[in-house]
PDB file of C-alpha atoms in Angstrom:
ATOM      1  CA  UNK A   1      -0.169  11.362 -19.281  1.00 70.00           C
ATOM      2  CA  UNK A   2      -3.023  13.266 -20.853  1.00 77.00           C
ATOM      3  CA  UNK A   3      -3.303  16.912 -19.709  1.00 82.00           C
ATOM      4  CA  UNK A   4       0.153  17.003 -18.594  1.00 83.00           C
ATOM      5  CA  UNK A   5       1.812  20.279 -19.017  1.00 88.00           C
ATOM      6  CA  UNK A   6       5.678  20.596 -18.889  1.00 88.00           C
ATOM      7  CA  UNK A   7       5.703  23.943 -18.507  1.00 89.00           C
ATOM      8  CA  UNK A   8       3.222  24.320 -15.805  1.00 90.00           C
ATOM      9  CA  UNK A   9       5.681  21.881 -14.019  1.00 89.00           C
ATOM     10  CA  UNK A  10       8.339  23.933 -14.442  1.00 89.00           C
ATOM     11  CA  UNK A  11       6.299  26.761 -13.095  1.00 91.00           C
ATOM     12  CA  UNK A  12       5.439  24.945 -10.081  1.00 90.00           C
ATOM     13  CA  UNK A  13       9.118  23.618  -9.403  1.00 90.00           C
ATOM     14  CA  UNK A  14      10.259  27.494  -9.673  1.00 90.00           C
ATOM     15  CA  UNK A  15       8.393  28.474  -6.925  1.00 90.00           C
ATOM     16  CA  UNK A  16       9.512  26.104  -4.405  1.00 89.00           C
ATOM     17  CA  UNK A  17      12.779  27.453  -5.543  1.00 89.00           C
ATOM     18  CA  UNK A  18      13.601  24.776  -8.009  1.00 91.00           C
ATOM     19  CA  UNK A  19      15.514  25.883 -11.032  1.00 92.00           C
ATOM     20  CA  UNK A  20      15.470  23.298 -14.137  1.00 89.00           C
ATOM     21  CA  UNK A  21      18.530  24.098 -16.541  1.00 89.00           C
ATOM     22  CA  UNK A  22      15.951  25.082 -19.235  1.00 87.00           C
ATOM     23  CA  UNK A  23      15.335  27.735 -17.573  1.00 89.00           C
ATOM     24  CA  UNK A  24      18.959  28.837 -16.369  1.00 89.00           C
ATOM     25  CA  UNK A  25      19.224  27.055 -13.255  1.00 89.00           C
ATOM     26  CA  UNK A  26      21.209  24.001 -11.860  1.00 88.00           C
ATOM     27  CA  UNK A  27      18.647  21.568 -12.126  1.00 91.00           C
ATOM     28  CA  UNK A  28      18.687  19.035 -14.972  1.00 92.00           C
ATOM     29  CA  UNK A  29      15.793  18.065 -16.424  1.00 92.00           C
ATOM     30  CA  UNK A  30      14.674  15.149 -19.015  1.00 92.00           C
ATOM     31  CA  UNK A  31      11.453  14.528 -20.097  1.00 91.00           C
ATOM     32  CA  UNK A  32      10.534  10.365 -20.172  1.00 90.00           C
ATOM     33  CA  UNK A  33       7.532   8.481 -20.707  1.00 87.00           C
ATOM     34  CA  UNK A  34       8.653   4.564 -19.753  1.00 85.00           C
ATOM     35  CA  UNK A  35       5.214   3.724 -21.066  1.00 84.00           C
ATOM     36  CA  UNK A  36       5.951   5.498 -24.843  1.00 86.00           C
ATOM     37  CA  UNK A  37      10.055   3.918 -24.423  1.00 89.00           C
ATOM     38  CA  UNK A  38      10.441   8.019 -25.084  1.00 91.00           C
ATOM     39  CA  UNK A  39      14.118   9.409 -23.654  1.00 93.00           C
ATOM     40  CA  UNK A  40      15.013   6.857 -20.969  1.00 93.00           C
ATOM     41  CA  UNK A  41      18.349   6.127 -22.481  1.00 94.00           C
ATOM     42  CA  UNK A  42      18.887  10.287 -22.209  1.00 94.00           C
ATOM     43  CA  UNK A  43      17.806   9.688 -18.814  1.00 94.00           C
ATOM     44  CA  UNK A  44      20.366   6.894 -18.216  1.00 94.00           C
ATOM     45  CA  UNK A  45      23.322   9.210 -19.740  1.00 95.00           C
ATOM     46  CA  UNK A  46      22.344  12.405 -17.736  1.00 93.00           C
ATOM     47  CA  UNK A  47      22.090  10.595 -13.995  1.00 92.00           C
ATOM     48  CA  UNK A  48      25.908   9.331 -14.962  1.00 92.00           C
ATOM     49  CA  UNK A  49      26.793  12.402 -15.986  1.00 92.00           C
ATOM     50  CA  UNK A  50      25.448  13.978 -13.168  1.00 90.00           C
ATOM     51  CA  UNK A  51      27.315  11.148 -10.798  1.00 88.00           C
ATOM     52  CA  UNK A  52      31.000  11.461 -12.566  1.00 88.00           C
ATOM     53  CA  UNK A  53      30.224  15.736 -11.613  1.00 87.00           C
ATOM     54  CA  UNK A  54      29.588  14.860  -8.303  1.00 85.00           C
ATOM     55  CA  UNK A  55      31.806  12.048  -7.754  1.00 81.00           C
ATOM     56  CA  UNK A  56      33.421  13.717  -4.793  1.00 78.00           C
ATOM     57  CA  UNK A  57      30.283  14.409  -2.643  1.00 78.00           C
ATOM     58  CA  UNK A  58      28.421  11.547  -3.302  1.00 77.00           C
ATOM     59  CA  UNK A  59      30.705   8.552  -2.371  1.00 81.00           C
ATOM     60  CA  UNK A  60      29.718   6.770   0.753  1.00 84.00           C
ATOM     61  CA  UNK A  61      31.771   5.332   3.498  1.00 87.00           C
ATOM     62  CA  UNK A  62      32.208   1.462   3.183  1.00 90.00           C
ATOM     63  CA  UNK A  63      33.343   0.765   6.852  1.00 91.00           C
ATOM     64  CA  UNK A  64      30.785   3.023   8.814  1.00 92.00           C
ATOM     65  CA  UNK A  65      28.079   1.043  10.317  1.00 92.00           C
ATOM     66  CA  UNK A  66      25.128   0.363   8.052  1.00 92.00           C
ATOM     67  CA  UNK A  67      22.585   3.110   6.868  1.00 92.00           C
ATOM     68  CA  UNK A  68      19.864   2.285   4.481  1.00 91.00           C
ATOM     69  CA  UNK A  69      16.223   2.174   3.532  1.00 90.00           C
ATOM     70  CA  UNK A  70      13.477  -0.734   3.603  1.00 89.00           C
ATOM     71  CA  UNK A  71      12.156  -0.348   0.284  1.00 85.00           C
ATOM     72  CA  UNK A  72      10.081  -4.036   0.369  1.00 83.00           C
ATOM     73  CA  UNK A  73       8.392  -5.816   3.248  1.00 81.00           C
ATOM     74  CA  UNK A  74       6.377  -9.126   3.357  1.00 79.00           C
ATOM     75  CA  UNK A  75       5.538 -12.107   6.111  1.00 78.00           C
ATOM     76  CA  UNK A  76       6.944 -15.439   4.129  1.00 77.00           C
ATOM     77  CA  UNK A  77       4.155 -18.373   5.432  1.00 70.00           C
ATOM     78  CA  UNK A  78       8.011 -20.279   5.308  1.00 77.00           C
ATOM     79  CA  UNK A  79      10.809 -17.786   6.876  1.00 82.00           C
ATOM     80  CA  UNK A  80       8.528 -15.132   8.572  1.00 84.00           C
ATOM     81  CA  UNK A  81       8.671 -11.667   8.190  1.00 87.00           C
ATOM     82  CA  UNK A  82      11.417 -10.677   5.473  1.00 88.00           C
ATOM     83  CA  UNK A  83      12.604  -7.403   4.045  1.00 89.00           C
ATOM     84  CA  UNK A  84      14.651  -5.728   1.356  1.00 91.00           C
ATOM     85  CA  UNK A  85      17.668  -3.028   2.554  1.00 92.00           C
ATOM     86  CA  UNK A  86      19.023  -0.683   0.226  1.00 92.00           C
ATOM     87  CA  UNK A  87      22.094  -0.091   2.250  1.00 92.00           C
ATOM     88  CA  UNK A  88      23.067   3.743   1.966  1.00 91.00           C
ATOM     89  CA  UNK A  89      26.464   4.236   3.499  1.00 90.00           C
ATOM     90  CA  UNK A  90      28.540   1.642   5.437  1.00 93.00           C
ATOM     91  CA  UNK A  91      28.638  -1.934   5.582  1.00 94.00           C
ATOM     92  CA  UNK A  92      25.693  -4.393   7.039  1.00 94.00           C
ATOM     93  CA  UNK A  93      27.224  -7.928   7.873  1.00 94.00           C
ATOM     94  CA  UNK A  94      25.272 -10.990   8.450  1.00 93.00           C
ATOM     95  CA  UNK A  95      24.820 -11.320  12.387  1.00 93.00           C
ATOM     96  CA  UNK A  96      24.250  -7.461  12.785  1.00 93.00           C
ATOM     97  CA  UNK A  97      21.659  -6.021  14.780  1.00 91.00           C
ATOM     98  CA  UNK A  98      18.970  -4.463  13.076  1.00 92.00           C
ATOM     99  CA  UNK A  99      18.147  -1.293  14.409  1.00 92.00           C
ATOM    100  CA  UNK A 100      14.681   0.970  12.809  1.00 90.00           C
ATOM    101  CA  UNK A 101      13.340   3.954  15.044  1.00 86.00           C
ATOM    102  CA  UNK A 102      15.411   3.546  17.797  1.00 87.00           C
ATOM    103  CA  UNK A 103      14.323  -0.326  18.379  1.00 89.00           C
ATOM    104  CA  UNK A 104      15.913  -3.336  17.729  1.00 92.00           C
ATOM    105  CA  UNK A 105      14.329  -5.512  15.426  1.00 92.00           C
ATOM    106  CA  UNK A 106      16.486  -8.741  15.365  1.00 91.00           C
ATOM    107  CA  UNK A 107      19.459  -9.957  14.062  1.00 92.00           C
ATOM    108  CA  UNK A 108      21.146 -10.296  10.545  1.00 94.00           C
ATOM    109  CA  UNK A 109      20.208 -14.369   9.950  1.00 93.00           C
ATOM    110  CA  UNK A 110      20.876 -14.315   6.031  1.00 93.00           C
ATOM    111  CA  UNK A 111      20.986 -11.846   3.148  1.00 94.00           C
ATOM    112  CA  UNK A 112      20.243 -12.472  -0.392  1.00 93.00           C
ATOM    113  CA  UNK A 113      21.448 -10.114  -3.356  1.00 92.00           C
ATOM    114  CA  UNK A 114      19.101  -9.380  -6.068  1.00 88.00           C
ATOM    115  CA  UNK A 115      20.041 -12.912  -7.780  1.00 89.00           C
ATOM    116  CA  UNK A 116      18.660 -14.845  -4.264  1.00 88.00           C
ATOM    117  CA  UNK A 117      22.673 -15.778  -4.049  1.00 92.00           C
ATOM    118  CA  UNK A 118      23.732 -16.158  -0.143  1.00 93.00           C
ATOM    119  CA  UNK A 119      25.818 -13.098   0.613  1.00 94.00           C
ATOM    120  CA  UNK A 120      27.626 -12.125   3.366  1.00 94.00           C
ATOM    121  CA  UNK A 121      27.896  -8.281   3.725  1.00 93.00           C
ATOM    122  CA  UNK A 122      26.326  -5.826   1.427  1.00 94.00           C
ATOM    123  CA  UNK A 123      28.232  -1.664   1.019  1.00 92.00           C
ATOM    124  CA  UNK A 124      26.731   0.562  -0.903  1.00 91.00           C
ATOM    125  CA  UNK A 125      24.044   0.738  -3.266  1.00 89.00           C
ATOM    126  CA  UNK A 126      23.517  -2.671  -2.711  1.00 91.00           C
ATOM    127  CA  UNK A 127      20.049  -3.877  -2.389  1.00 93.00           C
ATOM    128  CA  UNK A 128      19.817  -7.053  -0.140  1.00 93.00           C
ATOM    129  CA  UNK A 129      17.067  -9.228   1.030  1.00 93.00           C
ATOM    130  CA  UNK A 130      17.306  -9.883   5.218  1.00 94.00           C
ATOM    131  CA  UNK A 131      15.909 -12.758   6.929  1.00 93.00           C
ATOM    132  CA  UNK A 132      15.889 -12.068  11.268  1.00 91.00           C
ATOM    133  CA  UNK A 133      13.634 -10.171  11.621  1.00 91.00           C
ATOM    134  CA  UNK A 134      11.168 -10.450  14.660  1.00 88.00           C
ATOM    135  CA  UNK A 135       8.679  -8.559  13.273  1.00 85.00           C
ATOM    136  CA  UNK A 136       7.976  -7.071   9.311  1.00 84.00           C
ATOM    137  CA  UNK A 137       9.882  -3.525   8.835  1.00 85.00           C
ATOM    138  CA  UNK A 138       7.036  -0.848   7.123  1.00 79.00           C
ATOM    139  CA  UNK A 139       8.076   0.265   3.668  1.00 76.00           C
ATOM    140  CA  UNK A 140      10.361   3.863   3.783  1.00 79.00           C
ATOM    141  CA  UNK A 141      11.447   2.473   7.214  1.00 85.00           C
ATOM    142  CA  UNK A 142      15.699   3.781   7.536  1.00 89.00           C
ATOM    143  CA  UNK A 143      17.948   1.286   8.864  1.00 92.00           C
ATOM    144  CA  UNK A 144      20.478   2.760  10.981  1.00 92.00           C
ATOM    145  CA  UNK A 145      23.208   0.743  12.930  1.00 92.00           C
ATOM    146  CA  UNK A 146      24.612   3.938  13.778  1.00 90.00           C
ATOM    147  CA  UNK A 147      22.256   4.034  16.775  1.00 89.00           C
ATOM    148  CA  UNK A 148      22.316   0.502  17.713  1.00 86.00           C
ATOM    149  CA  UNK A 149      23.998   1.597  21.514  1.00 87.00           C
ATOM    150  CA  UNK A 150      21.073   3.673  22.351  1.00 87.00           C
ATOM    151  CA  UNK A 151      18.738   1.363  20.791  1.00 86.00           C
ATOM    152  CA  UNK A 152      15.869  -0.575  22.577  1.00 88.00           C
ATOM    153  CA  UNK A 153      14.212  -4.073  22.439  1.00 86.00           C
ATOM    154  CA  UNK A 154      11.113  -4.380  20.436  1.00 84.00           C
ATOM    155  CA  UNK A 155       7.932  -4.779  21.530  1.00 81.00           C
ATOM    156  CA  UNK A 156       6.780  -7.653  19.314  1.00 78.00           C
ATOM    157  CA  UNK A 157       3.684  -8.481  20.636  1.00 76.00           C
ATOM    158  CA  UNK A 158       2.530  -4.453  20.508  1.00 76.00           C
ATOM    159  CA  UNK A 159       4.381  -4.499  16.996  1.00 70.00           C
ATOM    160  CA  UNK A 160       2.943  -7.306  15.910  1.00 65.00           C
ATOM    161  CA  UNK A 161      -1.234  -6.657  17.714  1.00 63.00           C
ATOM    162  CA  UNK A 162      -0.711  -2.891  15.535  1.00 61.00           C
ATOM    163  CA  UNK A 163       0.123  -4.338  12.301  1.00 57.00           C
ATOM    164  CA  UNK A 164      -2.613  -7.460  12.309  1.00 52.00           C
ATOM    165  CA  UNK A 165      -5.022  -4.580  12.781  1.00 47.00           C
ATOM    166  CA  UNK A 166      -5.984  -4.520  16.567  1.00 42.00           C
ATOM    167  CA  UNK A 167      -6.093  -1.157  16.304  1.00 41.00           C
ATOM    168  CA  UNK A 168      -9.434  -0.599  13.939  1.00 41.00           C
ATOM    169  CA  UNK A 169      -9.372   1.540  11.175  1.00 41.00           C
ATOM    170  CA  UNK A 170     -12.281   4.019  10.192  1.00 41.00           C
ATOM    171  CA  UNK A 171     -12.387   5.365   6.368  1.00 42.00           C
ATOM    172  CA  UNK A 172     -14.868   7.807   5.508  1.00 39.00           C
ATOM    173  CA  UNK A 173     -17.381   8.099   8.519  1.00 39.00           C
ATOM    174  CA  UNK A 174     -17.359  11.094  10.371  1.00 40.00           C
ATOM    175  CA  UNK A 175     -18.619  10.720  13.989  1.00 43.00           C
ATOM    176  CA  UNK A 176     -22.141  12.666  12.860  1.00 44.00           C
ATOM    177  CA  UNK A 177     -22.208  10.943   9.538  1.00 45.00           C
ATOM    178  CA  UNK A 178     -21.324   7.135  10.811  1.00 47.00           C
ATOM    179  CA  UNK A 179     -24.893   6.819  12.912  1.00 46.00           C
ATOM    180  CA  UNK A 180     -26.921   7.276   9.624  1.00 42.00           C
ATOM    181  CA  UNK A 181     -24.624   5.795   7.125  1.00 60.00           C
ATOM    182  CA  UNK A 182     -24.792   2.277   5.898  1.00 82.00           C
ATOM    183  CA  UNK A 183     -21.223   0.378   5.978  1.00 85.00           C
ATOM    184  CA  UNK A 184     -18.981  -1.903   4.341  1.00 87.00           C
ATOM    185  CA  UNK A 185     -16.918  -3.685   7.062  1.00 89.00           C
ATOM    186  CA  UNK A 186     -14.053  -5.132   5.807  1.00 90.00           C
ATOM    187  CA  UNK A 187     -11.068  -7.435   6.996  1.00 89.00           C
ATOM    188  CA  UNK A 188      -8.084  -6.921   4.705  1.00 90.00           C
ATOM    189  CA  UNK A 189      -5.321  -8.690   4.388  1.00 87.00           C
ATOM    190  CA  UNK A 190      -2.391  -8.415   1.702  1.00 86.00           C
ATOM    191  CA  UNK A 191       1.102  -9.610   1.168  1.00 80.00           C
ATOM    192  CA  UNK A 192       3.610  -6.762   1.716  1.00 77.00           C
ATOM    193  CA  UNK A 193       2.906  -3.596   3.472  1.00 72.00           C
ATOM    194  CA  UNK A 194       3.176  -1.067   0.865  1.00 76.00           C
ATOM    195  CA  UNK A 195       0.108  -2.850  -1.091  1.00 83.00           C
ATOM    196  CA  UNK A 196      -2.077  -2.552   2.401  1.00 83.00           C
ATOM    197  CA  UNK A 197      -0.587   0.850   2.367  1.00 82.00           C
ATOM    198  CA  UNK A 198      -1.770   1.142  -1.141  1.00 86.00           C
ATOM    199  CA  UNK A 199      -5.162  -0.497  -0.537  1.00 90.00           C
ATOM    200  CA  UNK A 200      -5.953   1.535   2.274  1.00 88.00           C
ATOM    201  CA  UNK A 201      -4.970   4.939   0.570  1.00 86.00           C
ATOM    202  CA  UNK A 202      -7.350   3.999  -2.500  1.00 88.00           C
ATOM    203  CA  UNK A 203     -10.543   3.237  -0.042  1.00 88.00           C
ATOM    204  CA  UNK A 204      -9.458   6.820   1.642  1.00 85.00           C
ATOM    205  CA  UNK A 205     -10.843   8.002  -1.328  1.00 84.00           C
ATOM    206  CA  UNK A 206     -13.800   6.586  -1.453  1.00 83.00           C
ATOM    207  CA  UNK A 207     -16.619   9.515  -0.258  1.00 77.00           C
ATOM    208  CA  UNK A 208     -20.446   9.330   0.295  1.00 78.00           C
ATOM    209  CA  UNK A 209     -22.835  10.734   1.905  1.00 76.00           C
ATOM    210  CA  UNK A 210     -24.758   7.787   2.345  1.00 79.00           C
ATOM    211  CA  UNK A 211     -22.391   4.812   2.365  1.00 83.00           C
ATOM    212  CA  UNK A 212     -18.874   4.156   3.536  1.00 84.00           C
ATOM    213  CA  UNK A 213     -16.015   1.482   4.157  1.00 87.00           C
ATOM    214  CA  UNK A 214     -14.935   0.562   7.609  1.00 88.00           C
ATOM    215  CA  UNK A 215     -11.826  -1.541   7.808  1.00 87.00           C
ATOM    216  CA  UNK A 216     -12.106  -3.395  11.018  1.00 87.00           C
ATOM    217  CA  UNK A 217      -9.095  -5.710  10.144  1.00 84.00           C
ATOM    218  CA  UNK A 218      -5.969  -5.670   8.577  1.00 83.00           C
ATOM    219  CA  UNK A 219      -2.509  -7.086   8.383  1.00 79.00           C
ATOM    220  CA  UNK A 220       0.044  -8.966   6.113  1.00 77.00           C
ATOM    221  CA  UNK A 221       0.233 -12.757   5.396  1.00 77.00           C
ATOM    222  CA  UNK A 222      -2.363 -15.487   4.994  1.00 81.00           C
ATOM    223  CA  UNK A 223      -5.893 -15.158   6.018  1.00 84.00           C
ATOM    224  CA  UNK A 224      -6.310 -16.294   9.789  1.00 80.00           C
ATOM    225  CA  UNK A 225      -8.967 -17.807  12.114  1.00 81.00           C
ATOM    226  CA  UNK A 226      -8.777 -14.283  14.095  1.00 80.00           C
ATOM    227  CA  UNK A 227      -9.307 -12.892  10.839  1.00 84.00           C
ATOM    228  CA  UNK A 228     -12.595 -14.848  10.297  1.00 86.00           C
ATOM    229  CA  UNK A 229     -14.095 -14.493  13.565  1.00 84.00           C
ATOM    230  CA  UNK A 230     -12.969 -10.544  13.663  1.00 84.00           C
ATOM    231  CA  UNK A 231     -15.271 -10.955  10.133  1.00 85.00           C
ATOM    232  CA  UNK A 232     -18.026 -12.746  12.356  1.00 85.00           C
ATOM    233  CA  UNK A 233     -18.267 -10.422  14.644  1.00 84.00           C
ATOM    234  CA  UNK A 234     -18.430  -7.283  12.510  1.00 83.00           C
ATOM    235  CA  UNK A 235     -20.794  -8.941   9.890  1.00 85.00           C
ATOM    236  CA  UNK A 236     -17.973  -8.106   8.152  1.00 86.00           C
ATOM    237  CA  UNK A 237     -16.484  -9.351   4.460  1.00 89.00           C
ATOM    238  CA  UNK A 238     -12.537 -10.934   4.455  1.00 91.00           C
ATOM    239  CA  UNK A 239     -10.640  -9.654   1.148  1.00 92.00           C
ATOM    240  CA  UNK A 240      -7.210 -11.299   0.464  1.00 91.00           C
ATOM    241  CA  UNK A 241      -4.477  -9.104  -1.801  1.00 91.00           C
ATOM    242  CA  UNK A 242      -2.023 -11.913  -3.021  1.00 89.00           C
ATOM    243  CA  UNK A 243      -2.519 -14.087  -0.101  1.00 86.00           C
ATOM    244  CA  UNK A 244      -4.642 -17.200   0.481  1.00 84.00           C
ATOM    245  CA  UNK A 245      -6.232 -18.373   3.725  1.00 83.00           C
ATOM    246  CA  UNK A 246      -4.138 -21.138   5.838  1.00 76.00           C
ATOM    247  CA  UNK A 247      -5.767 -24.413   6.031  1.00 78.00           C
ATOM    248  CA  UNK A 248      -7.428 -24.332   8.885  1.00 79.00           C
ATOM    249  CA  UNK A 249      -8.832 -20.957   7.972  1.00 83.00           C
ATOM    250  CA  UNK A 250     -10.250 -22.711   4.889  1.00 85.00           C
ATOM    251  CA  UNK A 251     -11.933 -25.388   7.011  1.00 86.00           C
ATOM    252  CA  UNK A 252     -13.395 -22.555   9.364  1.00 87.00           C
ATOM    253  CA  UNK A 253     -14.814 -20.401   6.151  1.00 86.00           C
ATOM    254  CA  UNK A 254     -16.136 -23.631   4.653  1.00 85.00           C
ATOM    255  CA  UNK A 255     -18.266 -24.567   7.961  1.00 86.00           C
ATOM    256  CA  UNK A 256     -19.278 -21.041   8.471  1.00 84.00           C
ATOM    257  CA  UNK A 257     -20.383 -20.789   5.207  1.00 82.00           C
ATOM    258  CA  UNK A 258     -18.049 -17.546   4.678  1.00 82.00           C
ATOM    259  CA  UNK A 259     -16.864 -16.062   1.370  1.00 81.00           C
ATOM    260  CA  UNK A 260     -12.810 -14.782   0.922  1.00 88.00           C
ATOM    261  CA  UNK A 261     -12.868 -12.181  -2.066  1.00 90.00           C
ATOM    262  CA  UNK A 262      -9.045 -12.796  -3.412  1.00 91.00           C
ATOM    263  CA  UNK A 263      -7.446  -9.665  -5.410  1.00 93.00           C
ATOM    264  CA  UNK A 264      -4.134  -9.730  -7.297  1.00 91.00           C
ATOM    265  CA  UNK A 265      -4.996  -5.911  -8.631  1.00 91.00           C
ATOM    266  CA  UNK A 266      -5.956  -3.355  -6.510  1.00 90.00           C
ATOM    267  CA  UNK A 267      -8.450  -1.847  -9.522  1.00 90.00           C
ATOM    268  CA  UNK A 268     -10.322  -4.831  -9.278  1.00 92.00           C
ATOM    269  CA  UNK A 269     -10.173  -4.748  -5.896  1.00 92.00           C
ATOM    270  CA  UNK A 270     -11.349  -1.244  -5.776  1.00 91.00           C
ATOM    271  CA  UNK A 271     -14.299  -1.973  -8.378  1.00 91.00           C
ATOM    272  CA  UNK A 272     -16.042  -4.637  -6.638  1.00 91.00           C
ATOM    273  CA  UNK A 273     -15.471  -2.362  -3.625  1.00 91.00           C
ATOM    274  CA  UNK A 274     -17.875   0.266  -5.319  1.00 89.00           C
ATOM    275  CA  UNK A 275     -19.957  -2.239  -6.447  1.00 88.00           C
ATOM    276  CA  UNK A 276     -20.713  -3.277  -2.941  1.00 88.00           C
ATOM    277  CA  UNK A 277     -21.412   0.418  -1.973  1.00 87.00           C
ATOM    278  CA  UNK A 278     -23.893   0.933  -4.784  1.00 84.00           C
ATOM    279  CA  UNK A 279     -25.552  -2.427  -3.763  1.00 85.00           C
ATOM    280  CA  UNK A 280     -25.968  -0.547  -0.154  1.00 83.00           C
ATOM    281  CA  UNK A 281     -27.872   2.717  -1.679  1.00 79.00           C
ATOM    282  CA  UNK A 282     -31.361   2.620  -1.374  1.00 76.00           C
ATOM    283  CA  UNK A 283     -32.912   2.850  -5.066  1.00 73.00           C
ATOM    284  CA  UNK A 284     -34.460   5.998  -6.038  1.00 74.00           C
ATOM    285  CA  UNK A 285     -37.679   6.525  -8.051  1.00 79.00           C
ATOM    286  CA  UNK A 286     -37.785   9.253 -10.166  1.00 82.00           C
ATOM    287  CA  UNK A 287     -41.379  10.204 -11.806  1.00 82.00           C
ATOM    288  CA  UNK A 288     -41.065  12.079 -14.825  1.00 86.00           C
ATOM    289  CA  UNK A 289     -44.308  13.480 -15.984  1.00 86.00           C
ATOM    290  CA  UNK A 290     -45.106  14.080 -19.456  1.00 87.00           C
ATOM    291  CA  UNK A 291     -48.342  14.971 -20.032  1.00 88.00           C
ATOM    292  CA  UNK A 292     -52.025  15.007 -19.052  1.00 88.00           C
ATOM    293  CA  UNK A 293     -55.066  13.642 -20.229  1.00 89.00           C
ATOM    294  CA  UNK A 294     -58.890  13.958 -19.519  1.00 89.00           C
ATOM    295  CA  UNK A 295     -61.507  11.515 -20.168  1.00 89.00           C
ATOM    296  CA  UNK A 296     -64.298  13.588 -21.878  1.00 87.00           C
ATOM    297  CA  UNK A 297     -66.808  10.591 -22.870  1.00 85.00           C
ATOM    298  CA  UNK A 298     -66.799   6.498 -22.513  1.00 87.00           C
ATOM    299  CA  UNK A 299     -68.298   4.625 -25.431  1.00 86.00           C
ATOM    300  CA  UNK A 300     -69.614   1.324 -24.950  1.00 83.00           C
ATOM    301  CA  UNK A 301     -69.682  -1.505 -27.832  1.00 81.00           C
ATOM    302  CA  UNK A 302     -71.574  -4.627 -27.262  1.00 68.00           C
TER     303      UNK A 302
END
């Protein structure tokens, strides 16, 4: 990246009391750049290096129950809402119960491994797709069967009113600031959660005095007719990430004469974000003058 400095990394790493080998510590380093193809196969040597060093703390028990991390999370229009487990430590069968801060979330119905190939358990390291789920899993969410006899029901209609955006979200408005500002209102929908995570983090950013972005929608999947109306209502805007409105939706926009913006890149998304947000600004005239001049005589010519 331009700018970067290795060595003010390094810096920074030592005082959080993080020791690269370069230095005469413990901790290897390897500079990469995926985008320039530069190191990545010394990469690839040193993390197997490191694992064959390690090899006795780092092995995980296959017959514990099931640990792991929910590293991808969408609604399928088909299935419903679907995730990706990368299981830990232990063992997660098909028919399990799926336990994520201390609530149950369903039951195992079907894994997939990485090759959309039926499986029926998945141990370690393994990386498996997991359809049963009564309501989408966020992103960095930790799977943990371990827990499962102290675990609770899910709420799924509470679950599901939170993540569909009952709940508004405010960007950028303080309460002084949001009486005299002008607003974007937005609805925002996008296929998995770590995009509307994304999405939401990138409009966070956004800062002006004058204008700001008020999401007064959100959620995963399709656009909806709630979504429309909830657009109605707040004289609002709907913008789609990936997704597409549902048929009747597309009736409902058509007779209520109401535009979707669709995205499949959150820059663009972004961009025509700030375009609507200059479009808000009141224009400014600026008088520059240059000179002066006096009229000392008029001459007349017949």
């Amino acid at each position: 990246k331009e700018g970067a400095d290795v060595q003010r990394v390094m810096t920074e790493l030592s005082q959080e009391d993080i020791i690269t080998e370069a230095w005469g510590g413990d901790v290897p380093m390897v500079e990469i750049s995926a985008k320039q193809n530069m190191h990545i196969d010394k990469l690839l040597d040193m993390l197997l290096l490191v694992a064959d060093m390690n090899e006795d703390d780092i092995q995980a028990d296959p017959n514990m129950p099931a640990v792991g991390t929910i590293i991808e999370s969408h609604v399928d229009k088909s299935t419903g809402p679907v995730a990706t487990v990368l299981v830990q430590a232990g063992t997660l069968h098909k028919g399990d119960k799926m336990v994520l801060n201390q609530e149950i979330y369903g039951k195992v119905r079907a894994m997939r491994d990485y090759n959309g190939n039926e499986i029926e358990h998945a141990g370690p390291s393994v990386p498996a797709q997991i359809l049963g789920f009564k309501v989408a899993p966020q992103v960095g969410d930790v799977l943990d069967l371990t827990k499962a006899k102290k675990a609770t029901k899910i709420d799924v209609k509470a679950k599901k009113s939170e993540q569909t955006g009952a709940q508004k979200h405010t960007l950028d408005l303080s309460q002084d600031d949001e009486k005299k500002a002008k607003t974007l209102n937005i609805v925002l929908r996008a296929d998995v959660l770590g995009s509307l995570e994304a999405i939401i983090g990138s409009l966070d950013k956004i800062q002006h005095e004058d204008v700001g972005v008020k999401i007064i929608g959100k959620g995963l999947g399709n656009i909806t007719e709630d979504d429309i109306n909830k657009a109605e209502a707040g004289n609002g805007v709907l913008i789609g990430f990936n997704v597409k409105a549902s048929d009747s939706a597309e009736d409902i926009m058509r007779e209520k004469r109401i535009e979707m913006q669709r995205f499949e890149i959150i820059y663009d998304l972004i961009d025509w974000v700030n375009e609507q947000l200059e479009s808000l600004l009141e224009h400014e005239i600026i008088t520059t003058e240059n000179g002066k001049m006096k009229i000392k005589g008029i001459f007349r010519t017949d």
